[in-house]
XYZ file of N, CA and C in Angstrom:
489
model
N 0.800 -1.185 0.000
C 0.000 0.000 0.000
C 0.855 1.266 0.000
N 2.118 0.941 0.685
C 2.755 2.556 1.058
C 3.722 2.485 -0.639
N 3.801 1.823 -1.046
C 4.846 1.692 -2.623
C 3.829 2.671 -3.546
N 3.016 2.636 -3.699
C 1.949 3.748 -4.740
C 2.235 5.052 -4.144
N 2.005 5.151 -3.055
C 2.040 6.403 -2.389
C 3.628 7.214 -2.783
N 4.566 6.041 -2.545
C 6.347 6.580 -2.756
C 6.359 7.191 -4.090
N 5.778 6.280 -5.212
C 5.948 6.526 -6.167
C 5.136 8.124 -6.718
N 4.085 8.013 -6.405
C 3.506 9.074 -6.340
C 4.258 10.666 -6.089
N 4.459 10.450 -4.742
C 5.511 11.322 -4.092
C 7.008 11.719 -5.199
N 7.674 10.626 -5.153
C 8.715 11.041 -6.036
C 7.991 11.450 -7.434
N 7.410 10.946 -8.057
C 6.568 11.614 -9.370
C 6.707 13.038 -9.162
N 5.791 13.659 -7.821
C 5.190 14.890 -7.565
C 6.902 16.049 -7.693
N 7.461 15.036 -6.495
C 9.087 16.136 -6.531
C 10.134 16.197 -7.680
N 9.920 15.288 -8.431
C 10.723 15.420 -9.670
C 9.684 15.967 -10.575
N 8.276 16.220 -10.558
C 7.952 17.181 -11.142
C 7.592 18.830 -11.006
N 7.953 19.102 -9.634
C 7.894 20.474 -8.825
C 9.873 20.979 -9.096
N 10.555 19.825 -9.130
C 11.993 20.374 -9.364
C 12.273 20.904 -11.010
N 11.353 20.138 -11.977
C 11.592 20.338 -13.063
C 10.546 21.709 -13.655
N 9.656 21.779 -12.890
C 8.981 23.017 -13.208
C 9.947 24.458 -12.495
N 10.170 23.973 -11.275
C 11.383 25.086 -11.114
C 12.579 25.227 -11.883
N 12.977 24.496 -12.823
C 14.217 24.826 -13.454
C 14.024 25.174 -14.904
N 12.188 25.698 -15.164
C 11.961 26.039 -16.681
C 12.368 27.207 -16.686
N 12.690 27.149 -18.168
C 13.465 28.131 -19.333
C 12.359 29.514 -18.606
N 12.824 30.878 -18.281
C 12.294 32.069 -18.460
C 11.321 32.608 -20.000
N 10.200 32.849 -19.514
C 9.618 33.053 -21.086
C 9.196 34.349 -20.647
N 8.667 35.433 -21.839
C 7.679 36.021 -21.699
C 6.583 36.120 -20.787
N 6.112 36.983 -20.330
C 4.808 36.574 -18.975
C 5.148 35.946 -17.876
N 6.396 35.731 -17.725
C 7.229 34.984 -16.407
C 7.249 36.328 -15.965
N 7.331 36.026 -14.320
C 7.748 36.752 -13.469
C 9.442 36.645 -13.860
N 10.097 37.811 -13.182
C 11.400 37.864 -12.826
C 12.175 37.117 -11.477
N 12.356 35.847 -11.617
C 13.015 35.556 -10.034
C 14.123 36.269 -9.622
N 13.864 36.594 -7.764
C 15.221 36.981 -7.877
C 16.370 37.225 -7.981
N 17.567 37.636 -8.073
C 18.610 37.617 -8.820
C 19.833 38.315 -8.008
N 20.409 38.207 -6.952
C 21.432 38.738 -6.181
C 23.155 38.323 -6.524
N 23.660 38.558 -7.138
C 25.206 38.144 -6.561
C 26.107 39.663 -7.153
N 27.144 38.788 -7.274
C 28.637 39.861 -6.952
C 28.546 40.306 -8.400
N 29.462 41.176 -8.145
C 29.953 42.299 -9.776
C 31.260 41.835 -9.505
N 31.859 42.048 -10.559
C 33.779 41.597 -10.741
C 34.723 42.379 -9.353
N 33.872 43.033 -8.821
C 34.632 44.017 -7.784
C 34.295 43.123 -6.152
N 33.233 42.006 -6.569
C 32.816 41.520 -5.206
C 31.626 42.198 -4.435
N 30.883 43.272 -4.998
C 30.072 44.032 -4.941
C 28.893 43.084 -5.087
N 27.699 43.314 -3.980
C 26.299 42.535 -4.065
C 25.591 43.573 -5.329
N 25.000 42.714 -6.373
C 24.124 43.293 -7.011
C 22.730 42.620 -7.339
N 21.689 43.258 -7.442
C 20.433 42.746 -7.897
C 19.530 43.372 -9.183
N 18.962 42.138 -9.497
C 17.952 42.898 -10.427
C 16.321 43.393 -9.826
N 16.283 44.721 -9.907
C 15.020 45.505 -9.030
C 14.057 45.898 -10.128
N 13.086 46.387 -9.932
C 12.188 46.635 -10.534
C 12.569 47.994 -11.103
N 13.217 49.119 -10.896
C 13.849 49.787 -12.138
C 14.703 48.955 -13.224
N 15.021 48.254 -13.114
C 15.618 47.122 -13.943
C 14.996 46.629 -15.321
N 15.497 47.417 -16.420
C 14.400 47.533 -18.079
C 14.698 46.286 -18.628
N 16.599 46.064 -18.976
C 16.810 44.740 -19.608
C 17.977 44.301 -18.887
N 17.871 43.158 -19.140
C 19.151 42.110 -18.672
C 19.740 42.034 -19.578
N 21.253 42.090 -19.669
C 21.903 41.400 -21.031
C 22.733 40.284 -20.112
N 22.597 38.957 -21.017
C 23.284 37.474 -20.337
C 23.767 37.029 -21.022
N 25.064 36.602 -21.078
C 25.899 36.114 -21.596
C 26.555 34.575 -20.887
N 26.267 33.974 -21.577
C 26.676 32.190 -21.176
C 27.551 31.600 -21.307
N 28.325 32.161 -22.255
C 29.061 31.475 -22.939
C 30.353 32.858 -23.474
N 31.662 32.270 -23.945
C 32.723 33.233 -24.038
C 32.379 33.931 -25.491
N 31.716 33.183 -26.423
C 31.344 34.260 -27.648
C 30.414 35.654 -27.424
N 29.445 34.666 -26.504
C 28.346 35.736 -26.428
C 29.205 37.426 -25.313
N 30.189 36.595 -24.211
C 30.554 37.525 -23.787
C 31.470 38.528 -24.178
N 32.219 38.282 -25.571
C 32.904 38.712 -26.351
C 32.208 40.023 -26.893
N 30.725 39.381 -27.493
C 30.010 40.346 -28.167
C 29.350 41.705 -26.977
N 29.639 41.181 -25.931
C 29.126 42.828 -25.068
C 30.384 42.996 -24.895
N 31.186 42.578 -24.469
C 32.475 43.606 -24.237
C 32.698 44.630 -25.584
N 32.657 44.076 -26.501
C 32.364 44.759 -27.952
C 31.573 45.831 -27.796
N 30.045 45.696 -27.512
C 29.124 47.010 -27.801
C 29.540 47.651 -26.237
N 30.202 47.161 -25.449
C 30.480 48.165 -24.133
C 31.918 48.808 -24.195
N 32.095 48.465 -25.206
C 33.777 49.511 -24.897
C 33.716 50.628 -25.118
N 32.858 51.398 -25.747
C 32.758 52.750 -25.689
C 31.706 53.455 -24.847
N 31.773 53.787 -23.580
C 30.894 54.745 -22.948
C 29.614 53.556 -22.151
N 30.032 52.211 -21.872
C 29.655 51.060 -21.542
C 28.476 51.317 -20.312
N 29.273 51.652 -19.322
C 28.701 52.200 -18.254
C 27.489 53.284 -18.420
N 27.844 54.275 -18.756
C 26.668 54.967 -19.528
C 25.944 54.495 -19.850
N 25.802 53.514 -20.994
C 24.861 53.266 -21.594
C 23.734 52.006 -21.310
N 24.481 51.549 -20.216
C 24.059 50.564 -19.344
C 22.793 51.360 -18.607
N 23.786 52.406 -18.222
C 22.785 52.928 -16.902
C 21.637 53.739 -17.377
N 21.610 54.367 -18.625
C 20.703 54.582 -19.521
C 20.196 54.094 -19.951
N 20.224 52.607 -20.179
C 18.985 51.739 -20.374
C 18.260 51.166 -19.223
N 18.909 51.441 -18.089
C 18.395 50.069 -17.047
C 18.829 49.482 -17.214
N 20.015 48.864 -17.358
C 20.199 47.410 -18.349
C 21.362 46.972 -17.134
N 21.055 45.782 -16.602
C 22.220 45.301 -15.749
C 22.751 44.420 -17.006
N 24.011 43.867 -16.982
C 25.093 43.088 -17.693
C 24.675 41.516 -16.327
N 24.663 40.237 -17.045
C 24.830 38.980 -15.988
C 25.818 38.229 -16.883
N 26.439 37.302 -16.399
C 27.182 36.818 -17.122
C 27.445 35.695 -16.102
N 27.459 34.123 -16.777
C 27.391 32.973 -16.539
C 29.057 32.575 -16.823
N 29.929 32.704 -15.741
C 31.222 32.649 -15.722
C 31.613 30.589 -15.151
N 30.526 29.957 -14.899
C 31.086 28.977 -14.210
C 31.757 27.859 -15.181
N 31.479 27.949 -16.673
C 32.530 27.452 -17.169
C 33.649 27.532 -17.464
N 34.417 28.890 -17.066
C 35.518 28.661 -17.177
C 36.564 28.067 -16.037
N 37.804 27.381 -16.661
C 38.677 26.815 -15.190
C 38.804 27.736 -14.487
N 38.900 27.467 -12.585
C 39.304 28.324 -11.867
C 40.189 29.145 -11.868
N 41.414 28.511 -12.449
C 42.677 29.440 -12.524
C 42.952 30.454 -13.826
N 42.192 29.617 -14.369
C 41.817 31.010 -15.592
C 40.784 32.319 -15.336
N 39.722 31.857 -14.741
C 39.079 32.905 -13.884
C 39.983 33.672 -12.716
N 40.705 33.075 -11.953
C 41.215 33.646 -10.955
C 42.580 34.696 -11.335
N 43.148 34.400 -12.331
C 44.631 34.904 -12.596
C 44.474 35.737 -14.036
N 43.792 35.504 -14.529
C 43.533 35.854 -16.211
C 42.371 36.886 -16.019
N 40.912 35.974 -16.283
C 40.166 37.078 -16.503
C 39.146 37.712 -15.459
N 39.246 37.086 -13.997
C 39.041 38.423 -13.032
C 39.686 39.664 -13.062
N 41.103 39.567 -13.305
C 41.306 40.966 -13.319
C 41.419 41.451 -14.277
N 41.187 40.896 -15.465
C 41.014 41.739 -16.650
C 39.131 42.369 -16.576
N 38.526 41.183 -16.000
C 36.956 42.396 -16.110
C 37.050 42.813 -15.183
N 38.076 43.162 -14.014
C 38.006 44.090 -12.851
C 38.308 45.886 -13.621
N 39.115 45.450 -14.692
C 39.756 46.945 -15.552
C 38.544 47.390 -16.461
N 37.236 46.518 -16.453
C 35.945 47.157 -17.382
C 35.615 48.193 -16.738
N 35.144 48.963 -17.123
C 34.494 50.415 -16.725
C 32.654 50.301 -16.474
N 32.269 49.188 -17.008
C 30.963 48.668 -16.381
C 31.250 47.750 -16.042
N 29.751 47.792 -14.941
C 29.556 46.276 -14.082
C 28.938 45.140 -14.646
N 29.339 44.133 -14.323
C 29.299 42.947 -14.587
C 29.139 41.764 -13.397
N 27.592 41.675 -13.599
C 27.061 40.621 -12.167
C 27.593 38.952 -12.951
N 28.324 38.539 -12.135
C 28.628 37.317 -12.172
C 28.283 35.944 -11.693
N 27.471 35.298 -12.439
C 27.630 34.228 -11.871
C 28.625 32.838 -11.710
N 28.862 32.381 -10.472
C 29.786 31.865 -10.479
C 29.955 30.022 -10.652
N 28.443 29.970 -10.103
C 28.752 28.357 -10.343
C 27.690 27.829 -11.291
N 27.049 28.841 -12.127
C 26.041 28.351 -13.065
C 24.888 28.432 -12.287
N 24.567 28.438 -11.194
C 22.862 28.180 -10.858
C 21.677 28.893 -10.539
N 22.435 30.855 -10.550
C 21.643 31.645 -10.099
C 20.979 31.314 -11.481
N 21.780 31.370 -12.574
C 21.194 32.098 -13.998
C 21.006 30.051 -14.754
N 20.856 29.580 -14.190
C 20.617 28.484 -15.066
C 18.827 28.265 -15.972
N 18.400 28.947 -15.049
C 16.697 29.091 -16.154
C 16.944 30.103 -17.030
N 17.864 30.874 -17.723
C 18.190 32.084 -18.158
C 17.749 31.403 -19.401
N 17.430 31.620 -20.991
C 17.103 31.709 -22.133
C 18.386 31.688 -22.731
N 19.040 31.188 -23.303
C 20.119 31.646 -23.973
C 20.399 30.510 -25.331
N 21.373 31.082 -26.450
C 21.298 30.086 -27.490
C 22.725 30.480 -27.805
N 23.326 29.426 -28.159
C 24.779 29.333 -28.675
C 25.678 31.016 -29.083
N 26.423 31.367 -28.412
C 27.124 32.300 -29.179
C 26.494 33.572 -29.132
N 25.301 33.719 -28.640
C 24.010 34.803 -28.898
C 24.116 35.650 -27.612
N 23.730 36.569 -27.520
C 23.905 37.112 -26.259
C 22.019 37.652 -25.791
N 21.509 37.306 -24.794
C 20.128 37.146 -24.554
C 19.810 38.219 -23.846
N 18.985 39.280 -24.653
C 17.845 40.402 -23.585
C 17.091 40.179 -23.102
N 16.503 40.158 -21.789
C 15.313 39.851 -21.433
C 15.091 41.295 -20.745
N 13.661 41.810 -21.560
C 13.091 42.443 -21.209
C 12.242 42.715 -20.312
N 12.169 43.787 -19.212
C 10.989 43.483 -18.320
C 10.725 44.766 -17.708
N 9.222 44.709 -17.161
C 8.629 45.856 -16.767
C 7.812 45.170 -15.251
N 8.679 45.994 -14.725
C 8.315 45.574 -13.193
C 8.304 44.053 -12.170
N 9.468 43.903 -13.001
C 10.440 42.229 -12.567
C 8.944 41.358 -13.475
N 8.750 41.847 -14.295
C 8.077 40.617 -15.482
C 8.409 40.616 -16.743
N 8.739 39.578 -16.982
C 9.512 39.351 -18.547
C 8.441 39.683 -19.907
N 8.928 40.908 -20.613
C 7.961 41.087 -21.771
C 8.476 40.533 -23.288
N 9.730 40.295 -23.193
C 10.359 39.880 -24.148
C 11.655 39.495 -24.116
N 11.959 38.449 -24.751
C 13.035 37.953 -24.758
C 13.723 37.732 -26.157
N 14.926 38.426 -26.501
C 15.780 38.616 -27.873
C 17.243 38.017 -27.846
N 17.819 37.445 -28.438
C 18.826 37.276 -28.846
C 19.608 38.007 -29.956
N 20.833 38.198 -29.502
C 21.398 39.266 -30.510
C 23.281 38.353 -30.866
N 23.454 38.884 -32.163
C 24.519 38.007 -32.406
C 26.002 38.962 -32.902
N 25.786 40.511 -32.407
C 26.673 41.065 -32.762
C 26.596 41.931 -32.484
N 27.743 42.906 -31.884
C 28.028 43.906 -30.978
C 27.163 44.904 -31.413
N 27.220 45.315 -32.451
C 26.694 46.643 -33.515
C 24.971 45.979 -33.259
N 24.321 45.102 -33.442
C 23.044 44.599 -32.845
C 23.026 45.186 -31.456
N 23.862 44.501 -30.177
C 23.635 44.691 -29.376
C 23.322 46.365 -28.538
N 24.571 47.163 -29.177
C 24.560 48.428 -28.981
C 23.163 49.128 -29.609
N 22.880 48.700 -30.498
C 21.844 49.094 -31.110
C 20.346 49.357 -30.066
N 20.544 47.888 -29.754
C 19.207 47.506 -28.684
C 19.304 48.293 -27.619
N 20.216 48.845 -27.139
C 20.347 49.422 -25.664
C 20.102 50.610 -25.678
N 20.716 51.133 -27.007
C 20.315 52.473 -27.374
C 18.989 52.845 -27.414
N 18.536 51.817 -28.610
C 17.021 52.136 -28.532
C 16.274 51.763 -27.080
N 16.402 51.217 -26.671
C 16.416 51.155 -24.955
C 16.436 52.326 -24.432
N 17.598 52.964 -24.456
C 17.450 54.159 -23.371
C 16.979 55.413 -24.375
N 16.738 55.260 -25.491
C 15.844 56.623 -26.030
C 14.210 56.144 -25.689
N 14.094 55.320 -25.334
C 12.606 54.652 -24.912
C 12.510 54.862 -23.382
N 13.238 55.113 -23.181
C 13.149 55.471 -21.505
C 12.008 56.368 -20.976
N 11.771 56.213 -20.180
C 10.653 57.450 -19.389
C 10.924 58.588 -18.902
């Protein structure tokens, strides 16, 4: 009698774990989102918070360092736009000696994640670097962009859309 019930049970939690680890869509709420910037700094995403730009992967992060090298910070902060970036694949000692302190010398911030799991429901596609849009920690849209001159583009029009 108690074997239906187990099974049941595990059914229920491997299906409450897998609904917690779905992909961010549109009409999703925003979960919350706390960790460090390259400086060790706590950061979050708040409800002034317009777009996310996320980067997963070293192409995609290639392509914002690209549209942020000129006036980065600015234009960040003129969109709303926090920077996240999914750092846990690279080796430790390459993170630790190499490129911590090279994104410590960026002039914008950069929320890091470190072991993959804040940002693991994040949307993202090969090489692409992912906006998620939102108005009042709810996701209105979600874009992928595949090149700096794209990306800059979006942010811009971002912060001329501003309020």
């Amino acid at each position: 009698m108690q074997r239906p019930f187990l099974l049941i049970a595990m059914f229920l939690l491997l299906a409450l774990q897998a609904a917690g680890a779905a992909t961010l869509a549109p009409g999703m709420p925003m979960p919350p989102l706390t960790l460090a910037d390259q400086h060790d700094v706590k950061a979050a995403i708040t409800p002034d918070t317009r777009t996310v730009v996320f980067a997963r992967d070293m192409a995609s992060a290639d392509i914002v360092e690209k549209a942020l090298a000129d006036n980065g910070a600015a234009l960040l902060a003129d969109a709303a736009a926090l920077f996240v970036s999914d750092i846990s694949g690279m080796p430790g000692m390459v993170r630790k000696f190499i490129a911590m302190p090279a994104m410590r010398k960026r002039p914008y911030r950069m929320i890091l994640d470190r072991d993959g799991k804040a940002t693991a429901n994040m949307p993202a596609q090969k090489d692409q670097v992912t906006l998620l849009r939102l108005e009042a920690m709810n996701i209105q849209a979600v874009e992928y962009i595949d090149s700096a001159d794209r990306l800059r583009a979006a942010l811009e029009a971002s912060r001329s859309a501003s309020p």
